[in-house]
Structures are given as C-alpha cells and as structure tokens.
Amino acid sequence: MAFEKATFAGGCFWCMVKPFDQQPGIIEVVSGYTGGHVENPTYEQVCSETTGHLEAVQITFDPEIYPYEKLVELYWTLIDPTDAGGQFYDRGESYSTAIFCHDDVQKQIAELSKSKLEASGKFKSPIAVKILEAKPFYAAEDYHQHYYKKNPAHYERYSVGSGRAGFIEKYWGAK
C-alpha cells in the first residue's frame, strides 16, 4: 500500500510535530503553511495575518500501521477544539484550527470524529475546528522543522507557558 498525507492546523506548529512524530507508521512530519492565497509564504508573512494561511503540519503516514482515524483521534488531544480565535497563547487566524482533507474518505472520517467529540459532552462550548479541502502546503523554514529536537528546553517551556500542556492534561490526562 502507498503512503498517504494528512494535514492538521492546531496553532503553533512546533507543538504539533512531536506527538505525531512519535507514532509508529509515521514517515515524516513537516511544519508549514496552508489554506491561504499567497504562494511560498514566509513565517513573517503568515504571522502578519495577510496571507490566509494557517500554521499546520503535513504528515506522511503508512495507513496499514497508523490509520487516518487514529491520526484524527490524536489531533483532538493536542488542541483546544473549542477555540476559534487561535490556540492558547497564540492568537489570530494563522493559529486557528482545521483539518485539511486530502480526499472524500478523510473528510467523512474527520466529520464523523468531530460529531462524536461534540456528542461526547467533554466540552461545554461547540467544536470550532473547521474541516476543509486540502490546499497547497508550503514547508516552513528549516529552523521551524522538528523544533522540539533542535531546541528541547525552549520547546518544553513554550508548551507549558502557552497553556497547551495544562489544557491537554486537564482534558485528556497525562501523556
């Protein structure tokens, strides 16, 4: 079977890489930008909130080992799915959440998973994550790739200081 792609926006892409990177069947996790109208945007352009892009990760995976359903389940546990204005410390459109579907099967899986999360009652507010068609994905600058490996102390401080780590522990338990 061929490898597949999955694309998720969950706020700061630094915090989205490590959890996916550590799963079996994950071939590659790339930090980047998607969903906007500017070709090959830079980090500065995306942060200016003028490109329409969201910070995202694109995952190449082996669906025989780690199926798309499991990727979506993991995604929910990495974000505040009720926050439409960004994620944790990071505010603005470029830090908002979305599942970018590469085909109709991914779209059906994502929509069903979102419906189940809404029905679970885990969150009092509505689920704000958009489910969108995948658009061109542009890899972020090299210094953003696998930030958790390059700058582990800063990565951990950021994860805690932004409020992400505490939220995840409160709603999903310790990892």
Tab-separated table of N, CA and C in Angstrom:
chain	number	residue	atom	x	y	z
A	1	MET	N	0.838	-1.183	0.000
A	1	MET	CA	0.000	0.000	0.000
A	1	MET	C	0.884	1.248	0.000
A	2	ALA	N	0.392	2.272	-0.611
A	2	ALA	CA	1.131	3.530	-0.707
A	2	ALA	C	0.946	4.364	0.564
A	3	PHE	N	1.913	5.230	0.794
A	3	PHE	CA	1.802	6.175	1.904
A	3	PHE	C	0.747	7.218	1.566
A	4	GLU	N	0.186	7.830	2.620
A	4	GLU	CA	-0.821	8.878	2.455
A	4	GLU	C	-0.375	10.127	3.188
A	5	LYS	N	-1.081	11.225	2.932
A	5	LYS	CA	-0.816	12.507	3.595
A	5	LYS	C	-2.010	12.883	4.456
A	6	ALA	N	-1.705	13.536	5.565
A	6	ALA	CA	-2.726	14.122	6.440
A	6	ALA	C	-2.224	15.513	6.800
A	7	THR	N	-3.135	16.484	6.880
A	7	THR	CA	-2.730	17.849	7.194
A	7	THR	C	-3.637	18.414	8.274
A	8	PHE	N	-3.000	18.890	9.359
A	8	PHE	CA	-3.731	19.419	10.508
A	8	PHE	C	-3.164	20.771	10.922
A	9	ALA	N	-4.046	21.724	11.173
A	9	ALA	CA	-3.666	23.008	11.766
A	9	ALA	C	-4.136	22.982	13.211
A	10	GLY	N	-3.206	23.271	14.118
A	10	GLY	CA	-3.538	23.198	15.542
A	10	GLY	C	-2.822	24.257	16.350
A	11	GLY	N	-2.745	25.464	15.799
A	11	GLY	CA	-1.995	26.506	16.479
A	11	GLY	C	-0.536	26.404	16.101
A	12	CYS	N	0.332	26.739	17.007
A	12	CYS	CA	1.770	26.730	16.742
A	12	CYS	C	2.215	25.353	16.257
A	13	PHE	N	2.787	25.316	15.076
A	13	PHE	CA	3.182	24.013	14.522
A	13	PHE	C	4.296	23.343	15.299
A	14	TRP	N	5.069	24.100	16.063
A	14	TRP	CA	6.109	23.468	16.881
A	14	TRP	C	5.513	22.386	17.776
A	15	CYS	N	4.340	22.682	18.338
A	15	CYS	CA	3.723	21.774	19.316
A	15	CYS	C	2.975	20.617	18.665
A	16	MET	N	2.824	20.666	17.359
A	16	MET	CA	2.060	19.626	16.673
A	16	MET	C	2.943	18.507	16.119
A	17	VAL	N	4.239	18.726	16.064
A	17	VAL	CA	5.122	17.759	15.415
A	17	VAL	C	5.417	16.557	16.305
A	18	LYS	N	5.908	16.799	17.501
A	18	LYS	CA	6.399	15.725	18.369
A	18	LYS	C	5.382	14.599	18.597
A	19	PRO	N	4.128	14.912	18.939
A	19	PRO	CA	3.188	13.809	19.202
A	19	PRO	C	2.962	12.901	17.996
A	20	PHE	N	2.931	13.474	16.797
A	20	PHE	CA	2.759	12.646	15.603
A	20	PHE	C	4.055	11.913	15.269
A	21	ASP	N	5.171	12.606	15.417
A	21	ASP	CA	6.481	12.061	15.094
A	21	ASP	C	6.786	10.794	15.886
A	22	GLN	N	6.193	10.654	17.052
A	22	GLN	CA	6.496	9.533	17.935
A	22	GLN	C	5.617	8.304	17.711
A	23	GLN	N	4.729	8.361	16.721
A	23	GLN	CA	3.822	7.237	16.483
A	23	GLN	C	4.391	6.271	15.449
A	24	PRO	N	4.053	4.994	15.562
A	24	PRO	CA	4.510	4.029	14.558
A	24	PRO	C	3.829	4.323	13.217
A	25	GLY	N	4.527	4.070	12.149
A	25	GLY	CA	3.937	4.246	10.823
A	25	GLY	C	3.979	5.669	10.293
A	26	ILE	N	4.542	6.582	11.077
A	26	ILE	CA	4.677	7.959	10.612
A	26	ILE	C	6.015	8.065	9.889
A	27	ILE	N	5.961	8.436	8.649
A	27	ILE	CA	7.147	8.506	7.812
A	27	ILE	C	7.822	9.868	7.959
A	28	GLU	N	7.004	10.935	7.968
A	28	GLU	CA	7.549	12.287	8.024
A	28	GLU	C	6.493	13.242	8.563
A	29	VAL	N	6.924	14.233	9.336
A	29	VAL	CA	6.064	15.313	9.793
A	29	VAL	C	6.761	16.620	9.433
A	30	VAL	N	6.083	17.444	8.635
A	30	VAL	CA	6.657	18.700	8.157
A	30	VAL	C	5.819	19.856	8.682
A	31	SER	N	6.476	20.854	9.269
A	31	SER	CA	5.807	22.088	9.676
A	31	SER	C	5.678	22.991	8.454
A	32	GLY	N	4.531	23.668	8.339
A	32	GLY	CA	4.366	24.549	7.186
A	32	GLY	C	3.118	25.379	7.254
A	33	TYR	N	2.719	25.830	6.076
A	33	TYR	CA	1.610	26.763	5.947
A	33	TYR	C	0.665	26.258	4.858
A	34	THR	N	-0.652	26.429	5.093
A	34	THR	CA	-1.625	26.008	4.099
A	34	THR	C	-2.923	26.776	4.284
A	35	GLY	N	-3.738	26.744	3.244
A	35	GLY	CA	-5.077	27.330	3.317
A	35	GLY	C	-5.185	28.756	2.828
A	36	GLY	N	-4.082	29.367	2.480
A	36	GLY	CA	-4.103	30.778	2.098
A	36	GLY	C	-4.003	31.014	0.609
A	37	HIS	N	-3.755	32.266	0.251
A	37	HIS	CA	-3.750	32.679	-1.151
A	37	HIS	C	-2.385	33.160	-1.654
A	38	VAL	N	-1.350	33.072	-0.837
A	38	VAL	CA	-0.010	33.503	-1.225
A	38	VAL	C	0.857	32.265	-1.454
A	39	GLU	N	1.543	32.223	-2.603
A	39	GLU	CA	2.434	31.100	-2.878
A	39	GLU	C	3.741	31.270	-2.108
A	40	ASN	N	4.238	30.163	-1.577
A	40	ASN	CA	5.515	30.131	-0.856
A	40	ASN	C	5.642	31.230	0.201
A	41	PRO	N	4.694	31.316	1.120
A	41	PRO	CA	4.769	32.381	2.123
A	41	PRO	C	5.908	32.152	3.113
A	42	THR	N	6.360	33.225	3.705
A	42	THR	CA	7.353	33.141	4.763
A	42	THR	C	6.636	33.163	6.111
A	43	TYR	N	7.365	32.814	7.145
A	43	TYR	CA	6.820	32.867	8.501
A	43	TYR	C	6.328	34.277	8.823
A	44	GLU	N	7.130	35.284	8.476
A	44	GLU	CA	6.751	36.670	8.756
A	44	GLU	C	5.468	37.054	8.034
A	45	GLN	N	5.313	36.613	6.780
A	45	GLN	CA	4.091	36.909	6.033
A	45	GLN	C	2.877	36.245	6.687
A	46	VAL	N	3.018	34.984	7.063
A	46	VAL	CA	1.893	34.260	7.670
A	46	VAL	C	1.507	34.916	8.996
A	47	CYS	N	2.502	35.277	9.802
A	47	CYS	CA	2.236	35.923	11.096
A	47	CYS	C	1.612	37.309	10.942
A	48	SER	N	1.757	37.914	9.782
A	48	SER	CA	1.158	39.235	9.552
A	48	SER	C	-0.355	39.144	9.356
A	49	GLU	N	-0.872	37.906	9.254
A	49	GLU	CA	-2.305	37.658	9.097
A	49	GLU	C	-2.845	38.224	7.779
A	50	THR	N	-2.018	38.290	6.745
A	50	THR	CA	-2.460	38.825	5.450
A	50	THR	C	-2.484	37.775	4.348
A	51	THR	N	-2.031	36.556	4.647
A	51	THR	CA	-1.918	35.534	3.599
A	51	THR	C	-3.086	34.548	3.585
A	52	GLY	N	-3.835	34.492	4.679
A	52	GLY	CA	-4.895	33.499	4.801
A	52	GLY	C	-4.406	32.119	5.202
A	53	HIS	N	-3.096	31.958	5.350
A	53	HIS	CA	-2.536	30.647	5.710
A	53	HIS	C	-2.663	30.371	7.207
A	54	LEU	N	-2.719	29.095	7.535
A	54	LEU	CA	-2.662	28.622	8.908
A	54	LEU	C	-1.345	27.874	9.085
A	55	GLU	N	-0.755	27.980	10.280
A	55	GLU	CA	0.369	27.110	10.597
A	55	GLU	C	-0.196	25.694	10.695
A	56	ALA	N	0.492	24.748	10.086
A	56	ALA	CA	-0.027	23.384	10.037
A	56	ALA	C	1.125	22.390	9.982
A	57	VAL	N	0.771	21.136	10.158
A	57	VAL	CA	1.718	20.049	9.929
A	57	VAL	C	1.151	19.145	8.848
A	58	GLN	N	2.046	18.669	7.998
A	58	GLN	CA	1.653	17.683	6.995
A	58	GLN	C	2.400	16.400	7.319
A	59	ILE	N	1.630	15.346	7.453
A	59	ILE	CA	2.141	14.058	7.910
A	59	ILE	C	2.075	13.065	6.760
A	60	THR	N	3.183	12.420	6.495
A	60	THR	CA	3.204	11.291	5.570
A	60	THR	C	3.168	10.043	6.447
A	61	PHE	N	2.190	9.174	6.178
A	61	PHE	CA	1.994	8.024	7.060
A	61	PHE	C	1.651	6.772	6.275
A	62	ASP	N	1.874	5.648	6.932
A	62	ASP	CA	1.518	4.344	6.380
A	62	ASP	C	0.186	3.943	7.011
A	63	PRO	N	-0.906	3.995	6.246
A	63	PRO	CA	-2.226	3.708	6.828
A	63	PRO	C	-2.398	2.266	7.298
A	64	GLU	N	-1.523	1.374	6.856
A	64	GLU	CA	-1.579	-0.010	7.328
A	64	GLU	C	-1.095	-0.108	8.774
A	65	ILE	N	-0.209	0.814	9.166
A	65	ILE	CA	0.360	0.794	10.510
A	65	ILE	C	-0.357	1.781	11.431
A	66	TYR	N	-0.637	2.967	10.926
A	66	TYR	CA	-1.286	4.008	11.732
A	66	TYR	C	-2.344	4.667	10.852
A	67	PRO	N	-3.587	4.189	10.917
A	67	PRO	CA	-4.623	4.688	10.008
A	67	PRO	C	-5.037	6.137	10.287
A	68	TYR	N	-5.636	6.739	9.298
A	68	TYR	CA	-6.072	8.135	9.388
A	68	TYR	C	-6.980	8.375	10.586
A	69	GLU	N	-7.850	7.435	10.896
A	69	GLU	CA	-8.742	7.581	12.059
A	69	GLU	C	-7.946	7.841	13.335
A	70	LYS	N	-6.838	7.122	13.494
A	70	LYS	CA	-6.009	7.301	14.691
A	70	LYS	C	-5.307	8.652	14.675
A	71	LEU	N	-4.912	9.125	13.507
A	71	LEU	CA	-4.309	10.458	13.407
A	71	LEU	C	-5.301	11.523	13.862
A	72	VAL	N	-6.547	11.408	13.421
A	72	VAL	CA	-7.575	12.381	13.806
A	72	VAL	C	-7.828	12.314	15.312
A	73	GLU	N	-7.907	11.108	15.859
A	73	GLU	CA	-8.101	10.966	17.309
A	73	GLU	C	-6.966	11.621	18.085
A	74	LEU	N	-5.729	11.431	17.630
A	74	LEU	CA	-4.588	12.058	18.288
A	74	LEU	C	-4.663	13.576	18.151
A	75	TYR	N	-5.017	14.054	16.990
A	75	TYR	CA	-5.133	15.500	16.744
A	75	TYR	C	-6.015	16.185	17.786
A	76	TRP	N	-7.180	15.606	18.067
A	76	TRP	CA	-8.100	16.240	19.032
A	76	TRP	C	-7.426	16.442	20.379
A	77	THR	N	-6.545	15.525	20.759
A	77	THR	CA	-5.925	15.593	22.089
A	77	THR	C	-4.772	16.587	22.170
A	78	LEU	N	-4.474	17.270	21.077
A	78	LEU	CA	-3.352	18.210	21.030
A	78	LEU	C	-3.798	19.669	21.031
A	79	ILE	N	-5.106	19.899	20.968
A	79	ILE	CA	-5.627	21.256	20.770
A	79	ILE	C	-6.769	21.543	21.737
A	80	ASP	N	-7.177	22.820	21.778
A	80	ASP	CA	-8.458	23.196	22.381
A	80	ASP	C	-9.430	23.304	21.220
A	81	PRO	N	-10.249	22.292	20.990
A	81	PRO	CA	-11.108	22.280	19.813
A	81	PRO	C	-12.248	23.300	19.855
A	82	THR	N	-12.409	23.988	20.977
A	82	THR	CA	-13.497	24.967	21.095
A	82	THR	C	-13.040	26.398	20.818
A	83	ASP	N	-11.755	26.614	20.626
A	83	ASP	CA	-11.207	27.960	20.475
A	83	ASP	C	-11.096	28.340	19.000
A	84	ALA	N	-11.942	29.250	18.553
A	84	ALA	CA	-11.939	29.683	17.155
A	84	ALA	C	-10.965	30.834	16.898
A	85	GLY	N	-10.377	31.392	17.947
A	85	GLY	CA	-9.531	32.573	17.791
A	85	GLY	C	-8.041	32.319	17.800
A	86	GLY	N	-7.640	31.070	17.757
A	86	GLY	CA	-6.230	30.702	17.825
A	86	GLY	C	-6.091	29.529	18.765
A	87	GLN	N	-4.901	29.355	19.297
A	87	GLN	CA	-4.669	28.265	20.244
A	87	GLN	C	-3.782	28.763	21.372
A	88	PHE	N	-4.366	28.716	22.572
A	88	PHE	CA	-3.642	29.035	23.796
A	88	PHE	C	-3.056	30.442	23.708
A	89	TYR	N	-1.761	30.587	23.908
A	89	TYR	CA	-1.122	31.899	23.906
A	89	TYR	C	-1.177	32.561	22.526
A	90	ASP	N	-1.185	31.771	21.463
A	90	ASP	CA	-1.122	32.282	20.094
A	90	ASP	C	-2.510	32.611	19.567
A	91	ARG	N	-2.695	33.862	19.182
A	91	ARG	CA	-3.997	34.333	18.745
A	91	ARG	C	-3.946	34.723	17.271
A	92	GLY	N	-5.076	34.658	16.604
A	92	GLY	CA	-5.185	35.071	15.214
A	92	GLY	C	-5.473	33.916	14.285
A	93	GLU	N	-5.886	34.282	13.076
A	93	GLU	CA	-6.276	33.293	12.074
A	93	GLU	C	-5.169	32.283	11.795
A	94	SER	N	-3.924	32.735	11.734
A	94	SER	CA	-2.841	31.822	11.370
A	94	SER	C	-2.636	30.725	12.415
A	95	TYR	N	-3.176	30.922	13.615
A	95	TYR	CA	-3.065	29.918	14.678
A	95	TYR	C	-4.385	29.187	14.928
A	96	SER	N	-5.338	29.347	14.032
A	96	SER	CA	-6.622	28.670	14.220
A	96	SER	C	-6.517	27.206	13.796
A	97	THR	N	-7.566	26.455	14.070
A	97	THR	CA	-7.542	25.015	13.858
A	97	THR	C	-8.325	24.603	12.619
A	98	ALA	N	-7.852	23.554	11.979
A	98	ALA	CA	-8.556	22.983	10.832
A	98	ALA	C	-7.973	21.611	10.529
A	99	ILE	N	-8.837	20.773	10.006
A	99	ILE	CA	-8.415	19.503	9.430
A	99	ILE	C	-8.551	19.685	7.922
A	100	PHE	N	-7.433	19.565	7.217
A	100	PHE	CA	-7.425	19.709	5.759
A	100	PHE	C	-7.469	18.313	5.143
A	101	CYS	N	-8.576	17.980	4.518
A	101	CYS	CA	-8.801	16.628	3.998
A	101	CYS	C	-8.285	16.499	2.568
A	102	HIS	N	-7.585	15.399	2.319
A	102	HIS	CA	-6.996	15.146	1.009
A	102	HIS	C	-7.917	14.358	0.089
A	103	ASP	N	-9.014	13.828	0.612
A	103	ASP	CA	-9.986	13.125	-0.224
A	103	ASP	C	-11.305	12.993	0.545
A	104	ASP	N	-12.299	12.439	-0.129
A	104	ASP	CA	-13.625	12.310	0.487
A	104	ASP	C	-13.633	11.360	1.678
A	105	VAL	N	-12.797	10.331	1.642
A	105	VAL	CA	-12.735	9.392	2.767
A	105	VAL	C	-12.223	10.117	4.014
A	106	GLN	N	-11.154	10.893	3.874
A	106	GLN	CA	-10.657	11.660	5.015
A	106	GLN	C	-11.726	12.625	5.522
A	107	LYS	N	-12.443	13.248	4.619
A	107	LYS	CA	-13.492	14.194	5.022
A	107	LYS	C	-14.572	13.482	5.838
A	108	GLN	N	-15.002	12.320	5.392
A	108	GLN	CA	-16.021	11.566	6.126
A	108	GLN	C	-15.515	11.160	7.508
A	109	ILE	N	-14.283	10.708	7.580
A	109	ILE	CA	-13.702	10.303	8.862
A	109	ILE	C	-13.614	11.501	9.799
A	110	ALA	N	-13.139	12.623	9.286
A	110	ALA	CA	-12.991	13.832	10.110
A	110	ALA	C	-14.355	14.335	10.605
A	111	GLU	N	-15.335	14.362	9.735
A	111	GLU	CA	-16.663	14.838	10.129
A	111	GLU	C	-17.298	13.919	11.172
A	112	LEU	N	-17.165	12.613	10.996
A	112	LEU	CA	-17.706	11.660	11.964
A	112	LEU	C	-17.007	11.818	13.310
A	113	SER	N	-15.701	11.953	13.288
A	113	SER	CA	-14.945	12.119	14.522
A	113	SER	C	-15.338	13.411	15.238
A	114	LYS	N	-15.507	14.479	14.491
A	114	LYS	CA	-15.935	15.756	15.083
A	114	LYS	C	-17.323	15.618	15.707
A	115	SER	N	-18.222	14.950	15.010
A	115	SER	CA	-19.571	14.733	15.547
A	115	SER	C	-19.543	13.934	16.841
A	116	LYS	N	-18.692	12.912	16.886
A	116	LYS	CA	-18.570	12.100	18.103
A	116	LYS	C	-18.030	12.933	19.261
A	117	LEU	N	-17.039	13.789	18.975
A	117	LEU	CA	-16.487	14.638	20.028
A	117	LEU	C	-17.544	15.623	20.533
A	118	GLU	N	-18.312	16.203	19.622
A	118	GLU	CA	-19.391	17.124	20.019
A	118	GLU	C	-20.411	16.417	20.888
A	119	ALA	N	-20.781	15.196	20.508
A	119	ALA	CA	-21.801	14.432	21.230
A	119	ALA	C	-21.291	13.894	22.567
A	120	SER	N	-19.990	13.837	22.742
A	120	SER	CA	-19.419	13.246	23.959
A	120	SER	C	-19.691	14.082	25.206
A	121	GLY	N	-19.918	15.379	25.038
A	121	GLY	CA	-20.131	16.255	26.181
A	121	GLY	C	-18.847	16.628	26.911
A	122	LYS	N	-17.691	16.263	26.378
A	122	LYS	CA	-16.405	16.570	27.005
A	122	LYS	C	-16.190	18.077	27.116
A	123	PHE	N	-16.709	18.829	26.134
A	123	PHE	CA	-16.562	20.279	26.119
A	123	PHE	C	-17.932	20.936	26.154
A	124	LYS	N	-18.050	22.012	26.925
A	124	LYS	CA	-19.322	22.726	27.033
A	124	LYS	C	-19.578	23.626	25.829
A	125	SER	N	-18.511	24.141	25.224
A	125	SER	CA	-18.633	25.006	24.050
A	125	SER	C	-18.605	24.166	22.775
A	126	PRO	N	-19.144	24.711	21.694
A	126	PRO	CA	-19.139	23.974	20.424
A	126	PRO	C	-17.722	23.735	19.900
A	127	ILE	N	-17.570	22.691	19.123
A	127	ILE	CA	-16.293	22.381	18.496
A	127	ILE	C	-16.113	23.350	17.325
A	128	ALA	N	-15.005	24.094	17.347
A	128	ALA	CA	-14.779	25.172	16.375
A	128	ALA	C	-13.844	24.773	15.232
A	129	VAL	N	-13.327	23.570	15.243
A	129	VAL	CA	-12.372	23.136	14.215
A	129	VAL	C	-13.081	23.038	12.867
A	130	LYS	N	-12.475	23.681	11.865
A	130	LYS	CA	-13.026	23.613	10.511
A	130	LYS	C	-12.518	22.345	9.831
A	131	ILE	N	-13.352	21.797	8.968
A	131	ILE	CA	-12.953	20.672	8.135
A	131	ILE	C	-12.986	21.190	6.701
A	132	LEU	N	-11.802	21.241	6.089
A	132	LEU	CA	-11.635	21.896	4.796
A	132	LEU	C	-10.929	20.983	3.795
A	133	GLU	N	-11.075	21.307	2.534
A	133	GLU	CA	-10.353	20.603	1.480
A	133	GLU	C	-8.880	21.006	1.552
A	134	ALA	N	-8.001	20.028	1.388
A	134	ALA	CA	-6.565	20.313	1.407
A	134	ALA	C	-6.208	21.270	0.278
A	135	LYS	N	-5.332	22.190	0.619
A	135	LYS	CA	-4.821	23.180	-0.341
A	135	LYS	C	-3.315	22.975	-0.452
A	136	PRO	N	-2.654	23.705	-1.358
A	136	PRO	CA	-1.196	23.574	-1.422
A	136	PRO	C	-0.558	23.810	-0.052
A	137	PHE	N	0.433	23.003	0.240
A	137	PHE	CA	1.145	23.059	1.520
A	137	PHE	C	2.567	23.515	1.242
A	138	TYR	N	3.011	24.496	2.020
A	138	TYR	CA	4.358	25.047	1.861
A	138	TYR	C	5.153	24.787	3.132
A	139	ALA	N	6.263	24.095	2.997
A	139	ALA	CA	7.105	23.796	4.159
A	139	ALA	C	7.625	25.096	4.765
A	140	ALA	N	7.628	25.144	6.081
A	140	ALA	CA	8.176	26.298	6.796
A	140	ALA	C	9.705	26.272	6.697
A	141	GLU	N	10.293	27.349	7.121
A	141	GLU	CA	11.740	27.494	7.112
A	141	GLU	C	12.386	26.384	7.949
A	142	ASP	N	13.625	26.059	7.608
A	142	ASP	CA	14.322	24.941	8.246
A	142	ASP	C	14.355	25.053	9.769
A	143	TYR	N	14.536	26.255	10.297
A	143	TYR	CA	14.654	26.370	11.751
A	143	TYR	C	13.362	26.006	12.473
A	144	HIS	N	12.241	25.936	11.765
A	144	HIS	CA	10.976	25.520	12.377
A	144	HIS	C	10.801	23.995	12.363
A	145	GLN	N	11.529	23.298	11.517
A	145	GLN	CA	11.343	21.857	11.369
A	145	GLN	C	11.893	21.121	12.590
A	146	HIS	N	11.069	20.251	13.154
A	146	HIS	CA	11.439	19.441	14.324
A	146	HIS	C	12.044	20.300	15.436
A	147	TYR	N	11.370	21.400	15.715
A	147	TYR	CA	11.842	22.344	16.721
A	147	TYR	C	12.052	21.673	18.074
A	148	TYR	N	11.204	20.712	18.385
A	148	TYR	CA	11.315	20.039	19.687
A	148	TYR	C	12.640	19.301	19.840
A	149	LYS	N	13.254	18.905	18.746
A	149	LYS	CA	14.556	18.235	18.803
A	149	LYS	C	15.695	19.251	18.829
A	150	LYS	N	15.538	20.327	18.079
A	150	LYS	CA	16.605	21.324	17.960
A	150	LYS	C	16.721	22.196	19.205
A	151	ASN	N	15.591	22.479	19.843
A	151	ASN	CA	15.544	23.387	20.998
A	151	ASN	C	14.651	22.794	22.085
A	152	PRO	N	15.025	21.643	22.655
A	152	PRO	CA	14.128	20.948	23.578
A	152	PRO	C	13.740	21.753	24.817
A	153	ALA	N	14.664	22.491	25.393
A	153	ALA	CA	14.329	23.255	26.602
A	153	ALA	C	13.318	24.352	26.280
A	154	HIS	N	13.542	25.078	25.204
A	154	HIS	CA	12.597	26.137	24.823
A	154	HIS	C	11.247	25.541	24.434
A	155	TYR	N	11.277	24.432	23.717
A	155	TYR	CA	10.034	23.762	23.319
A	155	TYR	C	9.200	23.408	24.557
A	156	GLU	N	9.810	22.815	25.559
A	156	GLU	CA	9.080	22.431	26.773
A	156	GLU	C	8.546	23.655	27.513
A	157	ARG	N	9.367	24.708	27.643
A	157	ARG	CA	8.909	25.936	28.300
A	157	ARG	C	7.726	26.542	27.548
A	158	TYR	N	7.810	26.528	26.239
A	158	TYR	CA	6.730	27.084	25.416
A	158	TYR	C	5.448	26.271	25.583
A	159	SER	N	5.571	24.961	25.549
A	159	SER	CA	4.400	24.091	25.685
A	159	SER	C	3.681	24.339	27.013
A	160	VAL	N	4.447	24.485	28.079
A	160	VAL	CA	3.865	24.742	29.395
A	160	VAL	C	3.386	26.192	29.497
A	161	GLY	N	4.247	27.138	29.131
A	161	GLY	CA	3.938	28.549	29.275
A	161	GLY	C	2.776	29.023	28.425
A	162	SER	N	2.562	28.392	27.290
A	162	SER	CA	1.460	28.784	26.408
A	162	SER	C	0.109	28.339	26.952
A	163	GLY	N	0.115	27.386	27.876
A	163	GLY	CA	-1.125	26.824	28.407
A	163	GLY	C	-1.528	25.521	27.745
A	164	ARG	N	-0.835	25.140	26.696
A	164	ARG	CA	-1.197	23.918	25.960
A	164	ARG	C	-1.048	22.681	26.841
A	165	ALA	N	0.097	22.532	27.490
A	165	ALA	CA	0.357	21.322	28.281
A	165	ALA	C	-0.677	21.156	29.394
A	166	GLY	N	-1.007	22.230	30.082
A	166	GLY	CA	-2.003	22.158	31.157
A	166	GLY	C	-3.381	21.799	30.641
A	167	PHE	N	-3.768	22.372	29.507
A	167	PHE	CA	-5.064	22.067	28.905
A	167	PHE	C	-5.147	20.593	28.532
A	168	ILE	N	-4.096	20.107	27.889
A	168	ILE	CA	-4.077	18.701	27.463
A	168	ILE	C	-4.202	17.782	28.674
A	169	GLU	N	-3.457	18.091	29.722
A	169	GLU	CA	-3.529	17.246	30.920
A	169	GLU	C	-4.929	17.295	31.541
A	170	LYS	N	-5.526	18.481	31.593
A	170	LYS	CA	-6.855	18.630	32.190
A	170	LYS	C	-7.920	17.837	31.422
A	171	TYR	N	-7.897	17.946	30.099
A	171	TYR	CA	-8.964	17.339	29.308
A	171	TYR	C	-8.659	15.930	28.791
A	172	TRP	N	-7.388	15.581	28.655
A	172	TRP	CA	-7.040	14.301	28.059
A	172	TRP	C	-6.185	13.421	28.936
A	173	GLY	N	-5.721	13.968	30.094
A	173	GLY	CA	-4.887	13.198	31.004
A	173	GLY	C	-3.426	13.286	30.637
A	174	ALA	N	-2.596	12.840	31.541
A	174	ALA	CA	-1.140	12.877	31.316
A	174	ALA	C	-0.778	11.935	30.182
A	175	LYS	N	0.175	12.349	29.390
A	175	LYS	CA	0.620	11.525	28.254
A	175	LYS	C	1.687	10.550	28.717
